[in-house]
PDB file of C-alpha atoms and ligand atoms in Angstrom:
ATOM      1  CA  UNK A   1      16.261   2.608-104.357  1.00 52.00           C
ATOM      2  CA  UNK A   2      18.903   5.168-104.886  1.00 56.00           C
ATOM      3  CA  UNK A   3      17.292   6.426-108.187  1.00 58.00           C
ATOM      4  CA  UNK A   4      13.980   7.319-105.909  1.00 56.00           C
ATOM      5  CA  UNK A   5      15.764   8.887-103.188  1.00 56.00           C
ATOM      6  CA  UNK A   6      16.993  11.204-106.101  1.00 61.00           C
ATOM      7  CA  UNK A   7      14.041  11.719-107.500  1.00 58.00           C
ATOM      8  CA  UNK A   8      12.283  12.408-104.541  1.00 56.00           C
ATOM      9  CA  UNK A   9      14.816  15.018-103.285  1.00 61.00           C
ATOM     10  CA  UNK A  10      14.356  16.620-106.723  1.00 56.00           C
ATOM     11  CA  UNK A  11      10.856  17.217-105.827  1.00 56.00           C
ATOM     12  CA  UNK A  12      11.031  18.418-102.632  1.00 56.00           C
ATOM     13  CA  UNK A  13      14.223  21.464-104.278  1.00 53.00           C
ATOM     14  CA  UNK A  14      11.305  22.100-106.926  1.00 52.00           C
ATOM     15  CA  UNK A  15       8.618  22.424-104.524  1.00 46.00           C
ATOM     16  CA  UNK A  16      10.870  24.463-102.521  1.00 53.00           C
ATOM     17  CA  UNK A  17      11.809  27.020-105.362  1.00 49.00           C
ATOM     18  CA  UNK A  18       8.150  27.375-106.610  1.00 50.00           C
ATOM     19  CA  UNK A  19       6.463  28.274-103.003  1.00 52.00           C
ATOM     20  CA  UNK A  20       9.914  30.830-102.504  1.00 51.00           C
ATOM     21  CA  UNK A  21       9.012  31.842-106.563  1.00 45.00           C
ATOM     22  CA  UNK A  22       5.223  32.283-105.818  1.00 52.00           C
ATOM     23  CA  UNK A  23       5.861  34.355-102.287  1.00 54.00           C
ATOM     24  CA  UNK A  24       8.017  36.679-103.847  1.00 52.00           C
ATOM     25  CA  UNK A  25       5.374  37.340-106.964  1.00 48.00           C
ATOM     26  CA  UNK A  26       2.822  37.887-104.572  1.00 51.00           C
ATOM     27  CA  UNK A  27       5.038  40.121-102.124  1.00 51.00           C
ATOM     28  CA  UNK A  28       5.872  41.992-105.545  1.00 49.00           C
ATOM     29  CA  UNK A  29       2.015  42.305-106.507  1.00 52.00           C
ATOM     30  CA  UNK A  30       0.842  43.779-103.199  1.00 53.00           C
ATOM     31  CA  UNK A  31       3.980  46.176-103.599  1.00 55.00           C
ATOM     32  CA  UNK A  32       2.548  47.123-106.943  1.00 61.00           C
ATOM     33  CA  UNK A  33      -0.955  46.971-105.690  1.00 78.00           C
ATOM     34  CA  UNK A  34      -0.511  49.631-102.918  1.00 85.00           C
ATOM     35  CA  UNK A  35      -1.966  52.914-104.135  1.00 91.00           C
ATOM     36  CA  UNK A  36       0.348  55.867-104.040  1.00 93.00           C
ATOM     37  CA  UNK A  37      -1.591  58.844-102.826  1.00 94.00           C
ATOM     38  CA  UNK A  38      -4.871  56.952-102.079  1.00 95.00           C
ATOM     39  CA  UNK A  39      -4.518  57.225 -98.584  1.00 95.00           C
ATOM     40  CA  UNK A  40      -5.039  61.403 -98.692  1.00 97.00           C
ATOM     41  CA  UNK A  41      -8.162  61.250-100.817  1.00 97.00           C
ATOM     42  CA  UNK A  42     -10.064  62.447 -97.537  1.00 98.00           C
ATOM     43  CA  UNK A  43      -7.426  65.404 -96.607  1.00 98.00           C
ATOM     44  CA  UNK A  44      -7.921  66.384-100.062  1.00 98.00           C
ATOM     45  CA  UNK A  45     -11.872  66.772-100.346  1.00 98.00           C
ATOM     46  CA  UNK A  46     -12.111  68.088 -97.037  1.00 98.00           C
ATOM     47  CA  UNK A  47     -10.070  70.940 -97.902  1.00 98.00           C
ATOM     48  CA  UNK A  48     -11.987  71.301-101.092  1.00 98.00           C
ATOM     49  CA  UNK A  49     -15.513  71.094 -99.965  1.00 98.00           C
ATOM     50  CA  UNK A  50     -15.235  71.022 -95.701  1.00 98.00           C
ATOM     51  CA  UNK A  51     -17.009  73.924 -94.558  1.00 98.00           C
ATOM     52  CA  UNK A  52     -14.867  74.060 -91.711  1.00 98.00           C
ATOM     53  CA  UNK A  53     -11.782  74.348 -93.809  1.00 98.00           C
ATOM     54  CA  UNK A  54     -12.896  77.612 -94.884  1.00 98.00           C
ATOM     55  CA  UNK A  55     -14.122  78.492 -91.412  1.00 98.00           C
ATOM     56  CA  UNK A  56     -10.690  77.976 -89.754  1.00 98.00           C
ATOM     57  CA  UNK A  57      -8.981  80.043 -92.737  1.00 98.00           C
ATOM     58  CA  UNK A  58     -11.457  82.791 -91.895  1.00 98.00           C
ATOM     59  CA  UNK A  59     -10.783  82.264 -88.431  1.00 98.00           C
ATOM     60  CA  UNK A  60      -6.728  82.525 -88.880  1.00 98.00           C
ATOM     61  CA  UNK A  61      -6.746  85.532 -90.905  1.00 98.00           C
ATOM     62  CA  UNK A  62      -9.587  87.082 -88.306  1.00 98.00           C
ATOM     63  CA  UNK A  63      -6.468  86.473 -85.440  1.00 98.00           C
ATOM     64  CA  UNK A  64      -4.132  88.319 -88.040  1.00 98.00           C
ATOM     65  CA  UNK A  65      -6.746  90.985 -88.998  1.00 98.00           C
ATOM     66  CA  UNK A  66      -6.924  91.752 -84.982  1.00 98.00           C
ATOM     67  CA  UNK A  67      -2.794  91.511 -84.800  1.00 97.00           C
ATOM     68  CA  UNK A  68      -2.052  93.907 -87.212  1.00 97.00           C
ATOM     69  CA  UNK A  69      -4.849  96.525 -86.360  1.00 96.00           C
ATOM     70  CA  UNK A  70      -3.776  96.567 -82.467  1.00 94.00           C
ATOM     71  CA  UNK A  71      -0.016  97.073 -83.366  1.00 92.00           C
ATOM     72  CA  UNK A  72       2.105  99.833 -81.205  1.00 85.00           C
ATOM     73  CA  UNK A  73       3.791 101.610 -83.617  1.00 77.00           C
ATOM     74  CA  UNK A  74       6.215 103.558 -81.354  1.00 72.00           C
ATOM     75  CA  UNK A  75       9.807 104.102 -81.603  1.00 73.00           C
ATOM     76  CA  UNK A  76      10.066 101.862 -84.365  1.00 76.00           C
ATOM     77  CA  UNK A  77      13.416 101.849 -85.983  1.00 87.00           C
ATOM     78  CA  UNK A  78      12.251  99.541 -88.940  1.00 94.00           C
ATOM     79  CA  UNK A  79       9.662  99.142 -91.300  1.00 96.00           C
ATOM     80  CA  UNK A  80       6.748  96.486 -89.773  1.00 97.00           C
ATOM     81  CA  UNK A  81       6.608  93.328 -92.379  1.00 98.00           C
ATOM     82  CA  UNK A  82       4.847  89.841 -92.415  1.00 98.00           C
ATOM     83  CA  UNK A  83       6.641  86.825 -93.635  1.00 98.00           C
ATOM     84  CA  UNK A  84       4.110  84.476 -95.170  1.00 98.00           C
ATOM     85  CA  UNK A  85       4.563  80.853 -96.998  1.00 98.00           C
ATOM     86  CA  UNK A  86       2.192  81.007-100.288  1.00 98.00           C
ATOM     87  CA  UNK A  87       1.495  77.187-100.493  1.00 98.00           C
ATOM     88  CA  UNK A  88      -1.524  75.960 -98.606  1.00 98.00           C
ATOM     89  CA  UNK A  89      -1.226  79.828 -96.608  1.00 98.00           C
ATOM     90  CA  UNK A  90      -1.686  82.050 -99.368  1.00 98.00           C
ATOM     91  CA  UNK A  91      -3.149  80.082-102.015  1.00 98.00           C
ATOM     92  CA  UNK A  92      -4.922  76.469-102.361  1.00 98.00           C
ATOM     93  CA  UNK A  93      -2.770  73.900-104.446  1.00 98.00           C
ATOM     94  CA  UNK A  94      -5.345  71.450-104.068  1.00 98.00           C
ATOM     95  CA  UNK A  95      -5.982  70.470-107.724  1.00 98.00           C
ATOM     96  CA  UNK A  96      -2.676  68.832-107.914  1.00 98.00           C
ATOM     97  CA  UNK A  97      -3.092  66.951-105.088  1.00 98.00           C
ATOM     98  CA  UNK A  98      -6.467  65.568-106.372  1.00 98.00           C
ATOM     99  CA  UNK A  99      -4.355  64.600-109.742  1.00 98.00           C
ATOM    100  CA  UNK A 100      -1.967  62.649-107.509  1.00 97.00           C
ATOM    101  CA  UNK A 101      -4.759  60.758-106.378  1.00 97.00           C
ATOM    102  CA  UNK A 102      -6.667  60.218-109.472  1.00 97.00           C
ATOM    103  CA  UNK A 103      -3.482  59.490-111.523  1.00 97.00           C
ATOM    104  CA  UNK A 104      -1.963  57.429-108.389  1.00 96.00           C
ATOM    105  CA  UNK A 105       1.252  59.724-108.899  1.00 96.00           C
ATOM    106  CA  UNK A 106       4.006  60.589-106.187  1.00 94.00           C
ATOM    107  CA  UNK A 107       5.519  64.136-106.269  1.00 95.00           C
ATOM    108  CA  UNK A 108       6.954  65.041-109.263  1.00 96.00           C
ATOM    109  CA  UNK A 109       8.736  67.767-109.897  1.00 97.00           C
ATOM    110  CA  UNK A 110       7.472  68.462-113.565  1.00 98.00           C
ATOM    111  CA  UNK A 111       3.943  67.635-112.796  1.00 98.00           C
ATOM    112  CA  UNK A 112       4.419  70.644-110.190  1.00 98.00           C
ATOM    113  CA  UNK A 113       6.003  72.805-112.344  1.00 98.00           C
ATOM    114  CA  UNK A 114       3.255  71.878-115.049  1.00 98.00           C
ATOM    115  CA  UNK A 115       0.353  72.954-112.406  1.00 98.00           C
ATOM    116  CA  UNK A 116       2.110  76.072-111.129  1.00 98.00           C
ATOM    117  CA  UNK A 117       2.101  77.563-115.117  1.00 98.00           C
ATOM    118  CA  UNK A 118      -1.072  77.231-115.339  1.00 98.00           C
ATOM    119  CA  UNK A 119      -1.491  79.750-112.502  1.00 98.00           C
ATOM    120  CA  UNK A 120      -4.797  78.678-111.653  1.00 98.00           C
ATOM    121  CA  UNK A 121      -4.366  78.622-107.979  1.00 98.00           C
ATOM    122  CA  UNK A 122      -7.088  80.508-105.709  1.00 98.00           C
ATOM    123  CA  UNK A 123      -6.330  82.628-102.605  1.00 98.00           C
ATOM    124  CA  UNK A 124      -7.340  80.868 -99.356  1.00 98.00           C
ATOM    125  CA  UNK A 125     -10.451  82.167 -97.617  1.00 98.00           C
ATOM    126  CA  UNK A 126     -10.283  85.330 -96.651  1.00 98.00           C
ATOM    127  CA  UNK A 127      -5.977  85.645 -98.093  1.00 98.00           C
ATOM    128  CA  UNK A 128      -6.869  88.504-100.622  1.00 98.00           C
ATOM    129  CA  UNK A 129      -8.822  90.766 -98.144  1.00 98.00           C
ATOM    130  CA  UNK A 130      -6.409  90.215 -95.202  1.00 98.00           C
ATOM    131  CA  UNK A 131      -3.440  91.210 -97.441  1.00 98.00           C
ATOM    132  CA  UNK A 132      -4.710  93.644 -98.844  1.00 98.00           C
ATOM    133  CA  UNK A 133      -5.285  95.051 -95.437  1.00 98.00           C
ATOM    134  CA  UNK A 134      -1.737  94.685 -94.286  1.00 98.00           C
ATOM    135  CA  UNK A 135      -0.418  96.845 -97.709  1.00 98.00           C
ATOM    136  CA  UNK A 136      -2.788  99.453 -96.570  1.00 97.00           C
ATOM    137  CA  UNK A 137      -1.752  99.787 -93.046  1.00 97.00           C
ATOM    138  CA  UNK A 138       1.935 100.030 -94.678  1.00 96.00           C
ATOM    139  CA  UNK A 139       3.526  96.308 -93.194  1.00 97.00           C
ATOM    140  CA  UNK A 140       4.654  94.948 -96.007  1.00 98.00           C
ATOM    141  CA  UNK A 141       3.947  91.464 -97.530  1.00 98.00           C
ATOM    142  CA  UNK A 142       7.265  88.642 -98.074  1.00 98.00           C
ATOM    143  CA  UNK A 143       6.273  85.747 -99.808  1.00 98.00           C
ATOM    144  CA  UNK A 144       8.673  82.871 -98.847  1.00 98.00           C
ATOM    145  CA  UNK A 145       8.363  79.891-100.059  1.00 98.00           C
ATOM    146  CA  UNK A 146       9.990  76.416-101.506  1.00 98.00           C
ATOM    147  CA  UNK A 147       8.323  76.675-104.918  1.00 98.00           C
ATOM    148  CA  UNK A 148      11.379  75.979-106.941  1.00 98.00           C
ATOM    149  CA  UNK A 149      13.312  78.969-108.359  1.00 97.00           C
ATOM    150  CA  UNK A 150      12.637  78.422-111.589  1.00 97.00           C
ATOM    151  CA  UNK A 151       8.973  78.844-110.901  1.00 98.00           C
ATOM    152  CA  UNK A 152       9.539  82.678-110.021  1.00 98.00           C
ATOM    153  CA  UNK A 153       7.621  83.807-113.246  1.00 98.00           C
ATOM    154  CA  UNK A 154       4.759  82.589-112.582  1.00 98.00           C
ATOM    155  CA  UNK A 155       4.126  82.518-109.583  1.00 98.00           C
ATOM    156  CA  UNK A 156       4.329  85.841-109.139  1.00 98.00           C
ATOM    157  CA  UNK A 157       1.738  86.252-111.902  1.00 98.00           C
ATOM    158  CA  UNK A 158      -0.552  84.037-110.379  1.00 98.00           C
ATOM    159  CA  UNK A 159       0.044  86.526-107.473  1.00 98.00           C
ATOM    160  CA  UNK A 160      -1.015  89.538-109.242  1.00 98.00           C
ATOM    161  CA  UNK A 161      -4.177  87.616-110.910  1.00 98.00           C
ATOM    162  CA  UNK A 162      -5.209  87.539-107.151  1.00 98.00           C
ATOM    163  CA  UNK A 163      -4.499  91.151-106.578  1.00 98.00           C
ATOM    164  CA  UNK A 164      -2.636  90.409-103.808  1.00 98.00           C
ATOM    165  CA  UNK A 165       0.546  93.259-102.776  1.00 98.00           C
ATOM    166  CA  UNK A 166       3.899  92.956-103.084  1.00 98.00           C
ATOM    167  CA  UNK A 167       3.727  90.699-105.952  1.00 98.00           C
ATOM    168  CA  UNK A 168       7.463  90.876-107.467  1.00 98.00           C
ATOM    169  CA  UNK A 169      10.854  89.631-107.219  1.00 98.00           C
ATOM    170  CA  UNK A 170      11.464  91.760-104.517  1.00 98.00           C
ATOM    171  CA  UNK A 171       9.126  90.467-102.138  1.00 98.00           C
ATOM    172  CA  UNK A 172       8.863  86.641-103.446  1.00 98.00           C
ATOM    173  CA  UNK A 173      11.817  84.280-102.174  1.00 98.00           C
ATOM    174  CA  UNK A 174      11.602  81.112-103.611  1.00 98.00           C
ATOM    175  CA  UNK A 175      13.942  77.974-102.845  1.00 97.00           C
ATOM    176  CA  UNK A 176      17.251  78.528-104.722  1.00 95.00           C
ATOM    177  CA  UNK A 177      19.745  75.501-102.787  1.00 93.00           C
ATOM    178  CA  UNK A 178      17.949  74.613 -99.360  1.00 95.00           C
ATOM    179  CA  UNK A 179      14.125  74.150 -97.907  1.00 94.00           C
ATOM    180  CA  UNK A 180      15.211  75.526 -94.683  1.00 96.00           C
ATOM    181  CA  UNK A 181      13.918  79.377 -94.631  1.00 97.00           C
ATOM    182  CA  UNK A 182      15.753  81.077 -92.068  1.00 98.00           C
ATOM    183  CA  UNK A 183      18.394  82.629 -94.358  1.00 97.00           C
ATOM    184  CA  UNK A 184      15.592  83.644 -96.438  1.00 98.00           C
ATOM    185  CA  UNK A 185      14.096  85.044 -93.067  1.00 98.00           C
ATOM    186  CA  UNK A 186      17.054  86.760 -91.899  1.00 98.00           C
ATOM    187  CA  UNK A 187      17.497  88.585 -94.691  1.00 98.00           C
ATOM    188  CA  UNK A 188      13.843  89.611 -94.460  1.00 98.00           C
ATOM    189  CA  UNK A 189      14.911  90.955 -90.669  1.00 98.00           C
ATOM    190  CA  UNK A 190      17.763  93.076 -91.546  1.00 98.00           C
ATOM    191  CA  UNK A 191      16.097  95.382 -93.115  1.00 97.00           C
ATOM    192  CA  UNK A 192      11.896  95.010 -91.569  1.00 97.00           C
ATOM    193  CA  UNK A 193      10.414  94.287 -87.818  1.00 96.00           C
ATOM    194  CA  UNK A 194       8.699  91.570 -88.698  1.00 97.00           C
ATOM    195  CA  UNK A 195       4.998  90.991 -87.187  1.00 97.00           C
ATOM    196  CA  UNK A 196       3.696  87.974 -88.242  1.00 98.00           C
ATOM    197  CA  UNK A 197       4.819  84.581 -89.819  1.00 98.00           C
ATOM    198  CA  UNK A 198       2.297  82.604 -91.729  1.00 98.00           C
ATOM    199  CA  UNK A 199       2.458  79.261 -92.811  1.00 98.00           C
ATOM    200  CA  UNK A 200       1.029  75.355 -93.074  1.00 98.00           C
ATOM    201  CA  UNK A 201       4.169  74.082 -92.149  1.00 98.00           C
ATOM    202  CA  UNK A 202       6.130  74.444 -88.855  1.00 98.00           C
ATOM    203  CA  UNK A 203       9.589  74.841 -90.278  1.00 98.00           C
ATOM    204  CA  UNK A 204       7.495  78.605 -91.685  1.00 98.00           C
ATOM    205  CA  UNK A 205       8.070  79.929 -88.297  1.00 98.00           C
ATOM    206  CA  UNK A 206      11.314  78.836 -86.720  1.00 98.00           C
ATOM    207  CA  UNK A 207      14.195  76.666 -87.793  1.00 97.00           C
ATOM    208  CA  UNK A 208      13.420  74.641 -84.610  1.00 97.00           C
ATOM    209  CA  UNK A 209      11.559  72.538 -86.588  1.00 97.00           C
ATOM    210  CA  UNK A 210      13.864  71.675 -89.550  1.00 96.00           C
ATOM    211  CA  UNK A 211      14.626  68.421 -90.000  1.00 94.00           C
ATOM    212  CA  UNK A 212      12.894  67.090 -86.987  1.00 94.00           C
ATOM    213  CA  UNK A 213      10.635  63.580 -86.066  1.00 93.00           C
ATOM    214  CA  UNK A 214       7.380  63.730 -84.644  1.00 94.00           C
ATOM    215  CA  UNK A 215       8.224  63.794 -81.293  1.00 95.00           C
ATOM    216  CA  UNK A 216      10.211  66.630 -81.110  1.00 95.00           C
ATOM    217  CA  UNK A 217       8.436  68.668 -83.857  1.00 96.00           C
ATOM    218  CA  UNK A 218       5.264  68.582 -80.822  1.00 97.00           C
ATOM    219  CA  UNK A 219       8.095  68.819 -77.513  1.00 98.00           C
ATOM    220  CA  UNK A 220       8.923  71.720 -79.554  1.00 98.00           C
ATOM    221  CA  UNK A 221       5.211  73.011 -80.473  1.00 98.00           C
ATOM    222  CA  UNK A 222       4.137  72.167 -76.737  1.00 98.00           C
ATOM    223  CA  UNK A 223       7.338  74.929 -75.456  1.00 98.00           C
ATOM    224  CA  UNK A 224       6.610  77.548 -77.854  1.00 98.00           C
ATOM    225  CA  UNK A 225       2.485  77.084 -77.338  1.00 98.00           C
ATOM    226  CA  UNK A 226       1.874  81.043 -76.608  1.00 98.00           C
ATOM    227  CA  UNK A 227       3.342  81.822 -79.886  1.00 98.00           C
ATOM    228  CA  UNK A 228       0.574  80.569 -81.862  1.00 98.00           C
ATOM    229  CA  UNK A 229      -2.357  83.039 -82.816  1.00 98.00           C
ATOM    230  CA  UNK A 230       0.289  85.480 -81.477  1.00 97.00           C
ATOM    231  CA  UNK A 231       3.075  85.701 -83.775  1.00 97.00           C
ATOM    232  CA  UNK A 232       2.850  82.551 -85.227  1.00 98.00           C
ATOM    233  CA  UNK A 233      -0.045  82.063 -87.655  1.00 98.00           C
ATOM    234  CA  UNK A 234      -0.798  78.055 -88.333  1.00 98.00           C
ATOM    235  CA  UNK A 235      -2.973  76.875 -91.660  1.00 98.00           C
ATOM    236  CA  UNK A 236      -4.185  73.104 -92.110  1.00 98.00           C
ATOM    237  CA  UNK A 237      -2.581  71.396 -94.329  1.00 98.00           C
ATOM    238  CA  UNK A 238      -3.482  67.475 -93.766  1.00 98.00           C
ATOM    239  CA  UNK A 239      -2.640  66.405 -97.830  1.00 98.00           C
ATOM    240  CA  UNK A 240       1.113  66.695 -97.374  1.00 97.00           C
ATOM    241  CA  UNK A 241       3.754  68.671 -95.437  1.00 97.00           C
ATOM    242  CA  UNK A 242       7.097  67.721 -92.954  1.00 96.00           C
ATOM    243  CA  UNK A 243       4.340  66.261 -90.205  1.00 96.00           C
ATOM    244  CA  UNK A 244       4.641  62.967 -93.399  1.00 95.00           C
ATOM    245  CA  UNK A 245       7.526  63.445 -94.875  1.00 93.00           C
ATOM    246  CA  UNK A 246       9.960  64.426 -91.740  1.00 93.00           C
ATOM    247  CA  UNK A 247       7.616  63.329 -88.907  1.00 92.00           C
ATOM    248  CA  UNK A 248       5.625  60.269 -90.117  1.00 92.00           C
ATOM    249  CA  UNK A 249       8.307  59.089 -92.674  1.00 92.00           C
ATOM    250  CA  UNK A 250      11.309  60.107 -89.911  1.00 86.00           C
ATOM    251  CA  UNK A 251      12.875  61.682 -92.919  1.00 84.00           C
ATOM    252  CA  UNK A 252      13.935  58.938 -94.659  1.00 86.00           C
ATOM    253  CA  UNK A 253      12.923  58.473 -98.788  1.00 84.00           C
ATOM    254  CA  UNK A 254      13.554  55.410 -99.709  1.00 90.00           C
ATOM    255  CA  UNK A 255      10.552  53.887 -98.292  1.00 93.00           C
ATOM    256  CA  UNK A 256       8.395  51.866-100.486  1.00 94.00           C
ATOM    257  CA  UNK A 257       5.044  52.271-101.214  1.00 92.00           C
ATOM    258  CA  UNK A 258       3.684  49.618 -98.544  1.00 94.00           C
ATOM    259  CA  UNK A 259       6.533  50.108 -95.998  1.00 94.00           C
ATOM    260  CA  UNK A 260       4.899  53.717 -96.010  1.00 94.00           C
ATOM    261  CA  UNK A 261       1.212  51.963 -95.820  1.00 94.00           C
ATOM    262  CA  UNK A 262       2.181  50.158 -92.868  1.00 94.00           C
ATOM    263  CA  UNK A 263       4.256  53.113 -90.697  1.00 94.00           C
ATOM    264  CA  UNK A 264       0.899  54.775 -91.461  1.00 95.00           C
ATOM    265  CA  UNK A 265      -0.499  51.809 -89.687  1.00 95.00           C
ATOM    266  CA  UNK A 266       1.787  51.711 -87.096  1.00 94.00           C
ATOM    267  CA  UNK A 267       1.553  55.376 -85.923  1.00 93.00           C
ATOM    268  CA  UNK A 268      -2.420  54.908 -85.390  1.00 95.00           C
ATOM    269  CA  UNK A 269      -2.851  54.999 -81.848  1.00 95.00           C
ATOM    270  CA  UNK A 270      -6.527  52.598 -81.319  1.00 96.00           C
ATOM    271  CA  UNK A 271      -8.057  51.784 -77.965  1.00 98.00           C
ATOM    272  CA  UNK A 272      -7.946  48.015 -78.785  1.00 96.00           C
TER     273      UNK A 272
HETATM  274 MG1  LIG B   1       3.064  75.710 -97.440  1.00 52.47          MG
END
């Protein structure tokens, strides 16, 4: 009687480890299952192919045209200049977000690097002309941005094969320690009266934004709400920016893949 008692508990330990053994190979396979980037294939082709994409980038640089041309230029003690991002403000960095998708590939910092040398990025809907404009009215352009540092090269080439002004190291400020621009800004407002600020990215306009969740990245939007088409320019940017990674993601990296999938879930606000 003993011996089957024995044999019985055996079975039930063995049962035990398989079902614990199968849960965790299929917890593992819908980890390795859950797409990467998938889930900004439709960001991605509406900025390539939405009409509207290029209509509200016609429609933002229209609100700078107007800005610029209606500027009082009395007793000014500094030169007028417009700080400007480049990524997803200046010019369209699209293509590598499509080859995240189609490769199912996370950031990476060499894959960047790789698409930036190739200097193949266009100007945004109506960039070029609007520019352009600016140089001849004499404001002067500053590019900053948080392409790394050791993408100066060509980036400003890629600049110049756009004709835009101002393409140099002078005038391009590229992330040397920190994301956070308002050093880079400062520096910019020692010496210029600065106009306009440009960007896809809140955290392009004021460090009120750095490093901020969600809720307080739109408190913070909602106080400052007559700055925008005013001094503060604003670009869609729906394939990637601090709205994910600080906002939707709260800042943290370390999520997996599907803990990601389902705090996309989560933040979904339905009817029913
Ligand atoms: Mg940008």
């Amino acid at each position: 009687m003993k011996k089957i008692y024995t044999i019985f508990n055996f079975l039930i330990v063995l049962c035990i480890v398989f079902t614990s053994c199968n849960q965790q190979k299929s917890e593992k396979d819908t980890e390795s299952q859950t797409p990467i980037k998938e889930h900004t294939e439709l960001a991605v082709i509406w900025q390539q192919n939405a009409a509207e994409y290029r209509a509200l980038s016609y429609q933002a640089f229209n609100v700078a045209t107007q800005k610029v041309k209606n500027l009082k230029r009395t007793k000014l003690s500094k030169p007028l200049a417009i700080i400007t991002d480049l990524d997803e403000t200046v010019i369209d960095n699209s293509p590598y977000s499509a080859m995240q998708i189609k490769q199912d590939l996370d950031f990476d910092k060499d894959d960047w690097i790789e698409w930036g040398k190739l200097k193949q990025a266009k100007g945004l809907p109506g960039a070029v002309r609007f520019f352009n404009l600016a140089d001849s009215l004499g404001i002067e352009v500053f590019y900053i941005s948080n392409r790394y540092q050791d993408q100066l090269t060509e980036t400003i080439e890629n600049l110049k094969l756009l004709n835009l002004p101002n393409a140099d190291s002078a005038h391009v400020f590229l992330k040397t320690t920190t994301s956070e621009k308002q050093a880079r800004r400062n520096k910019v407002l020692e010496d210029y009266q600065v106009v306009l600020y440009m960007g896809d990215n809140l955290s392009d306009f004021s460090s009120v934004f750095d490093n901020q969740n969600s809720k307080s990245r739109n408190e913070s939007v909602d106080k400052m709400s007559t700055e925008f088409g005013d001094q503060f320019i604003v670009f869609p940017n729906p394939m990637y920016g601090d709205w994910e990674s600080k906002g939707l993601y709260e800042n943290k990296r370390d999520w997996s893949d599907k803990e990601k999938d389902s705090l996309r879930n989560l933040k979904l606000t339905s009817y029913k």
